[in-house]
């Protein structure tokens, strides 16, 4: 059977299971089973699939039909133009989070050796992307999960920035000294528990709940993080936070209470206020 026919069958099975991007994901799974690039697959669509890859492909399809995220099945996710290893120990990087990297990189593009901490780093996507973009920056990737820090280290090694990414096991900024940082950046857990319960099974059954749940109103972690950021930042230091829908006013209040100056909130591509930027005076 040709690769094209395998794609058709895989996409059909995924579609019947309710997978929205069935064709795209079938291609990702077939590429993973074959161990080839997209260009290579497209060039050999009319060629037969080797026998050893046949069973593997349909095993992958069956896992995806069971609503295991495709990123966990193939073990990677693209973020900010880089490929990151992901496992169920870490949150799958989302496109919205690229805004944290963009805004931070813009602010520090001409800075000399800025020291930037990524709080709740998970896969390390923010810290590694910033280290890759800001070639003079020193990053601190912080998480309380040893498993997440191991993945973050692997991704720092993968992209050649491990010498500039310190890995620190800590609950938020508790292990960071006062006035030690030029920036604190984070995609914290911000989904309200009631909303989280209604999300798709890929999220609720497979991604780490601690990386998603922000408590009753989604702000439990942010309430703790904002005053800690004020303590850890140097004067003039910057806080860059990803937030959820409808949270911007509440977060601005938290910033004022912590004596941080709210500079702006940047919307995502859907127009939702998404990236909050504040500064320590």
CSV table of C-alpha atoms in Angstrom, one decimal:
chain,number,residue,atom,x,y,z
A,1,UNK,CA,0.0,0.0,0.0
A,2,UNK,CA,1.3,3.4,-0.9
A,3,UNK,CA,2.1,6.2,1.6
A,4,UNK,CA,-0.7,8.2,0.1
A,5,UNK,CA,-3.2,5.5,0.8
A,6,UNK,CA,-1.9,5.1,4.4
A,7,UNK,CA,-2.4,8.8,4.9
A,8,UNK,CA,-6.0,8.6,3.6
A,9,UNK,CA,-6.8,5.7,5.9
A,10,UNK,CA,-5.1,7.3,8.9
A,11,UNK,CA,-6.9,10.6,8.3
A,12,UNK,CA,-10.2,8.8,7.9
A,13,UNK,CA,-9.8,7.0,11.2
A,14,UNK,CA,-8.8,10.1,13.0
A,15,UNK,CA,-11.7,12.1,11.5
A,16,UNK,CA,-14.2,9.5,12.6
A,17,UNK,CA,-12.7,9.8,16.1
A,18,UNK,CA,-13.5,13.6,16.1
A,19,UNK,CA,-9.9,14.8,15.5
A,20,UNK,CA,-10.3,18.2,13.9
A,21,UNK,CA,-6.9,18.3,12.0
A,22,UNK,CA,-7.1,14.7,10.9
A,23,UNK,CA,-5.1,15.0,7.7
A,24,UNK,CA,-2.3,17.1,9.3
A,25,UNK,CA,-2.0,14.8,12.3
A,26,UNK,CA,-2.1,11.6,10.1
A,27,UNK,CA,0.9,13.0,8.2
A,28,UNK,CA,2.7,13.8,11.4
A,29,UNK,CA,2.2,10.2,12.6
A,30,UNK,CA,3.3,8.7,9.3
A,31,UNK,CA,6.4,10.8,9.2
A,32,UNK,CA,7.2,9.7,12.8
A,33,UNK,CA,6.6,6.0,11.9
A,34,UNK,CA,8.9,6.4,8.9
A,35,UNK,CA,11.4,8.6,10.5
A,36,UNK,CA,11.4,11.1,7.7
A,37,UNK,CA,10.9,14.7,7.0
A,38,UNK,CA,7.8,16.2,5.4
A,39,UNK,CA,9.7,16.8,2.2
A,40,UNK,CA,10.8,13.2,2.0
A,41,UNK,CA,7.3,11.9,2.6
A,42,UNK,CA,5.8,14.1,-0.1
A,43,UNK,CA,8.4,12.9,-2.5
A,44,UNK,CA,7.5,9.2,-1.8
A,45,UNK,CA,3.8,9.3,-1.5
A,46,UNK,CA,3.3,6.8,-4.3
A,47,UNK,CA,5.9,4.4,-2.9
A,48,UNK,CA,4.9,1.5,-0.7
A,49,UNK,CA,5.4,1.8,3.1
A,50,UNK,CA,7.9,-0.6,4.5
A,51,UNK,CA,6.4,-3.5,6.4
A,52,UNK,CA,8.1,-2.5,9.7
A,53,UNK,CA,6.5,0.9,9.6
A,54,UNK,CA,3.0,-0.3,8.8
A,55,UNK,CA,2.0,-1.7,12.2
A,56,UNK,CA,3.8,1.2,14.0
A,57,UNK,CA,1.8,3.8,12.1
A,58,UNK,CA,-1.6,2.2,13.0
A,59,UNK,CA,-0.5,1.9,16.6
A,60,UNK,CA,0.2,5.6,16.6
A,61,UNK,CA,-3.2,6.3,15.0
A,62,UNK,CA,-4.9,4.2,17.6
A,63,UNK,CA,-3.2,6.2,20.4
A,64,UNK,CA,-4.4,9.4,18.8
A,65,UNK,CA,-7.9,8.0,18.5
A,66,UNK,CA,-7.7,7.6,22.3
A,67,UNK,CA,-7.2,11.3,22.5
A,68,UNK,CA,-3.5,11.2,23.5
A,69,UNK,CA,-2.1,14.5,22.2
A,70,UNK,CA,-0.2,14.1,19.0
A,71,UNK,CA,2.7,16.1,20.5
A,72,UNK,CA,3.2,13.5,23.2
A,73,UNK,CA,3.0,10.6,20.7
A,74,UNK,CA,5.7,12.0,18.4
A,75,UNK,CA,7.5,13.6,21.4
A,76,UNK,CA,8.0,17.1,19.9
A,77,UNK,CA,6.3,20.5,19.4
A,78,UNK,CA,7.4,23.5,17.4
A,79,UNK,CA,7.7,26.8,19.3
A,80,UNK,CA,9.2,30.1,18.2
A,81,UNK,CA,10.8,28.4,15.2
A,82,UNK,CA,12.4,25.7,17.3
A,83,UNK,CA,11.6,22.0,17.9
A,84,UNK,CA,11.1,21.1,21.6
A,85,UNK,CA,11.0,17.7,23.2
A,86,UNK,CA,7.7,17.2,25.2
A,87,UNK,CA,6.4,14.4,27.4
A,88,UNK,CA,3.4,14.2,29.7
A,89,UNK,CA,5.6,15.7,32.4
A,90,UNK,CA,5.3,19.1,30.8
A,91,UNK,CA,2.7,21.3,29.2
A,92,UNK,CA,2.6,21.3,25.4
A,93,UNK,CA,3.8,24.8,24.3
A,94,UNK,CA,1.1,26.9,22.7
A,95,UNK,CA,1.4,29.6,20.0
A,96,UNK,CA,0.0,32.3,22.4
A,97,UNK,CA,3.0,31.8,24.7
A,98,UNK,CA,5.3,33.0,21.9
A,99,UNK,CA,4.1,36.5,22.8
A,100,UNK,CA,6.0,36.2,26.1
A,101,UNK,CA,9.2,35.5,24.2
A,102,UNK,CA,8.5,38.3,21.6
A,103,UNK,CA,7.8,41.0,24.1
A,104,UNK,CA,10.8,40.1,26.3
A,105,UNK,CA,13.2,39.8,23.4
A,106,UNK,CA,12.1,43.2,22.1
A,107,UNK,CA,12.7,44.8,25.5
A,108,UNK,CA,16.2,43.3,25.9
A,109,UNK,CA,17.5,43.2,22.4
A,110,UNK,CA,20.1,45.8,23.1
A,111,UNK,CA,20.7,45.0,26.8
A,112,UNK,CA,24.0,43.7,28.1
A,113,UNK,CA,23.8,40.3,29.7
A,114,UNK,CA,20.3,40.5,31.1
A,115,UNK,CA,19.4,38.0,33.8
A,116,UNK,CA,15.9,36.6,33.1
A,117,UNK,CA,14.0,34.0,35.0
A,118,UNK,CA,11.3,31.8,33.5
A,119,UNK,CA,8.9,30.7,36.2
A,120,UNK,CA,7.2,27.3,35.9
A,121,UNK,CA,9.4,26.6,32.9
A,122,UNK,CA,8.0,23.2,32.0
A,123,UNK,CA,9.7,22.1,28.7
A,124,UNK,CA,11.9,25.2,28.9
A,125,UNK,CA,10.4,26.6,25.7
A,126,UNK,CA,10.4,30.2,26.9
A,127,UNK,CA,13.8,30.1,28.5
A,128,UNK,CA,15.5,28.3,25.6
A,129,UNK,CA,13.8,30.5,23.0
A,130,UNK,CA,15.0,33.6,24.8
A,131,UNK,CA,18.5,32.2,25.2
A,132,UNK,CA,18.5,31.3,21.5
A,133,UNK,CA,17.3,34.8,20.6
A,134,UNK,CA,19.2,37.0,23.1
A,135,UNK,CA,22.7,35.7,22.7
A,136,UNK,CA,24.1,37.6,25.6
A,137,UNK,CA,21.3,36.8,28.1
A,138,UNK,CA,21.5,34.6,31.2
A,139,UNK,CA,18.4,32.5,31.8
A,140,UNK,CA,17.2,30.8,34.9
A,141,UNK,CA,14.6,28.1,34.2
A,142,UNK,CA,12.6,27.5,37.4
A,143,UNK,CA,10.2,24.7,38.1
A,144,UNK,CA,9.3,22.6,41.2
A,145,UNK,CA,9.1,19.5,39.1
A,146,UNK,CA,12.3,17.5,38.7
A,147,UNK,CA,10.9,15.7,35.6
A,148,UNK,CA,10.1,19.1,33.9
A,149,UNK,CA,13.6,20.4,34.7
A,150,UNK,CA,15.1,17.3,33.0
A,151,UNK,CA,13.1,18.0,29.9
A,152,UNK,CA,14.1,21.7,30.0
A,153,UNK,CA,17.8,20.7,30.3
A,154,UNK,CA,17.4,18.3,27.3
A,155,UNK,CA,15.9,21.2,25.2
A,156,UNK,CA,18.6,23.6,26.3
A,157,UNK,CA,21.2,21.0,25.1
A,158,UNK,CA,19.3,20.4,21.9
A,159,UNK,CA,19.5,24.1,21.0
A,160,UNK,CA,23.1,24.7,22.2
A,161,UNK,CA,22.2,27.1,25.0
A,162,UNK,CA,22.7,25.0,28.1
A,163,UNK,CA,25.7,27.0,29.2
A,164,UNK,CA,23.4,30.0,29.6
A,165,UNK,CA,20.3,28.3,31.1
A,166,UNK,CA,20.6,27.7,34.8
A,167,UNK,CA,18.1,25.0,36.0
A,168,UNK,CA,16.6,25.7,39.4
A,169,UNK,CA,14.2,23.6,41.4
A,170,UNK,CA,12.0,26.0,43.3
A,171,UNK,CA,8.4,26.9,44.1
A,172,UNK,CA,8.0,30.0,42.0
A,173,UNK,CA,10.8,32.5,43.1
A,174,UNK,CA,11.3,31.3,46.7
A,175,UNK,CA,14.9,30.2,45.9
A,176,UNK,CA,15.8,33.4,44.2
A,177,UNK,CA,17.6,36.2,46.0
A,178,UNK,CA,16.2,39.7,46.3
A,179,UNK,CA,16.9,42.1,43.4
A,180,UNK,CA,18.6,39.4,41.4
A,181,UNK,CA,16.8,39.6,38.1
A,182,UNK,CA,16.3,42.0,35.2
A,183,UNK,CA,13.1,40.2,34.2
A,184,UNK,CA,10.6,37.6,35.4
A,185,UNK,CA,8.7,35.9,32.7
A,186,UNK,CA,6.0,33.2,33.0
A,187,UNK,CA,3.2,31.3,31.5
A,188,UNK,CA,1.6,30.4,34.8
A,189,UNK,CA,-1.4,28.2,35.4
A,190,UNK,CA,-4.3,30.5,34.9
A,191,UNK,CA,-7.3,28.4,33.9
A,192,UNK,CA,-10.2,28.5,36.4
A,193,UNK,CA,-11.1,25.0,37.7
A,194,UNK,CA,-14.6,25.1,36.4
A,195,UNK,CA,-13.4,26.0,32.9
A,196,UNK,CA,-10.7,23.4,33.0
A,197,UNK,CA,-13.2,20.6,33.7
A,198,UNK,CA,-14.9,21.4,30.4
A,199,UNK,CA,-11.8,21.3,28.1
A,200,UNK,CA,-11.1,18.6,25.6
A,201,UNK,CA,-9.8,15.2,26.9
A,202,UNK,CA,-6.3,15.8,25.4
A,203,UNK,CA,-5.9,18.5,28.0
A,204,UNK,CA,-7.9,17.2,31.0
A,205,UNK,CA,-6.7,13.6,30.8
A,206,UNK,CA,-3.1,14.0,29.6
A,207,UNK,CA,-1.5,17.3,30.3
A,208,UNK,CA,-0.2,18.1,33.9
A,209,UNK,CA,-3.0,19.6,35.9
A,210,UNK,CA,-0.5,21.7,38.0
A,211,UNK,CA,0.6,23.5,34.8
A,212,UNK,CA,-3.0,24.4,34.0
A,213,UNK,CA,-5.1,24.9,37.1
A,214,UNK,CA,-5.2,28.4,38.5
A,215,UNK,CA,-7.9,27.7,41.2
A,216,UNK,CA,-11.4,29.0,41.4
A,217,UNK,CA,-10.8,32.2,39.4
A,218,UNK,CA,-7.6,31.2,37.7
A,219,UNK,CA,-5.4,33.6,39.6
A,220,UNK,CA,-4.1,31.5,42.6
A,221,UNK,CA,-0.6,31.2,41.2
A,222,UNK,CA,-0.5,34.7,39.8
A,223,UNK,CA,-1.4,36.1,43.2
A,224,UNK,CA,1.7,34.5,44.7
A,225,UNK,CA,4.0,35.2,41.8
A,226,UNK,CA,3.4,39.0,41.4
A,227,UNK,CA,4.7,40.1,44.9
A,228,UNK,CA,7.5,37.6,44.6
A,229,UNK,CA,8.5,39.1,41.3
A,230,UNK,CA,8.6,42.6,42.9
A,231,UNK,CA,11.1,41.2,45.5
A,232,UNK,CA,13.3,39.4,43.0
A,233,UNK,CA,13.5,42.1,40.4
A,234,UNK,CA,16.1,44.8,40.3
A,235,UNK,CA,14.8,48.4,40.1
A,236,UNK,CA,13.6,48.9,36.5
A,237,UNK,CA,13.1,45.2,36.1
A,238,UNK,CA,10.4,43.8,34.0
A,239,UNK,CA,7.5,41.3,34.6
A,240,UNK,CA,6.0,39.6,31.5
A,241,UNK,CA,3.0,37.3,32.2
A,242,UNK,CA,0.7,35.3,30.0
A,243,UNK,CA,-2.9,35.5,31.3
A,244,UNK,CA,-6.3,34.1,30.5
A,245,UNK,CA,-9.5,35.6,29.0
A,246,UNK,CA,-11.1,38.2,31.2
A,247,UNK,CA,-8.2,38.4,33.7
A,248,UNK,CA,-6.5,41.6,32.7
A,249,UNK,CA,-8.3,44.0,35.1
A,250,UNK,CA,-7.8,41.6,38.1
A,251,UNK,CA,-4.1,41.2,37.2
A,252,UNK,CA,-3.6,45.0,36.9
A,253,UNK,CA,-5.0,45.3,40.4
A,254,UNK,CA,-2.6,42.7,41.7
A,255,UNK,CA,0.3,44.6,40.1
A,256,UNK,CA,-0.8,47.9,41.8
A,257,UNK,CA,-1.0,46.1,45.1
A,258,UNK,CA,2.6,44.8,44.7
A,259,UNK,CA,3.9,48.3,43.7
A,260,UNK,CA,4.6,47.2,40.1
A,261,UNK,CA,3.8,49.7,37.3
A,262,UNK,CA,1.5,48.2,34.6
A,263,UNK,CA,3.0,49.3,31.2
A,264,UNK,CA,0.7,47.6,28.8
A,265,UNK,CA,-1.3,44.5,27.9
A,266,UNK,CA,-0.7,42.9,24.5
A,267,UNK,CA,-3.6,41.1,22.8
A,268,UNK,CA,-3.2,37.7,21.0
A,269,UNK,CA,-4.2,37.1,17.4
A,270,UNK,CA,-7.8,36.6,18.5
A,271,UNK,CA,-7.8,40.0,20.2
A,272,UNK,CA,-7.8,38.6,23.7
A,273,UNK,CA,-5.7,40.5,26.2
A,274,UNK,CA,-2.9,38.0,26.7
A,275,UNK,CA,0.5,39.3,27.6
A,276,UNK,CA,0.8,41.7,30.6
A,277,UNK,CA,3.9,43.8,31.0
A,278,UNK,CA,4.8,45.6,34.2
A,279,UNK,CA,7.9,47.2,35.7
A,280,UNK,CA,9.5,47.6,39.1
A,281,UNK,CA,10.1,51.3,39.8
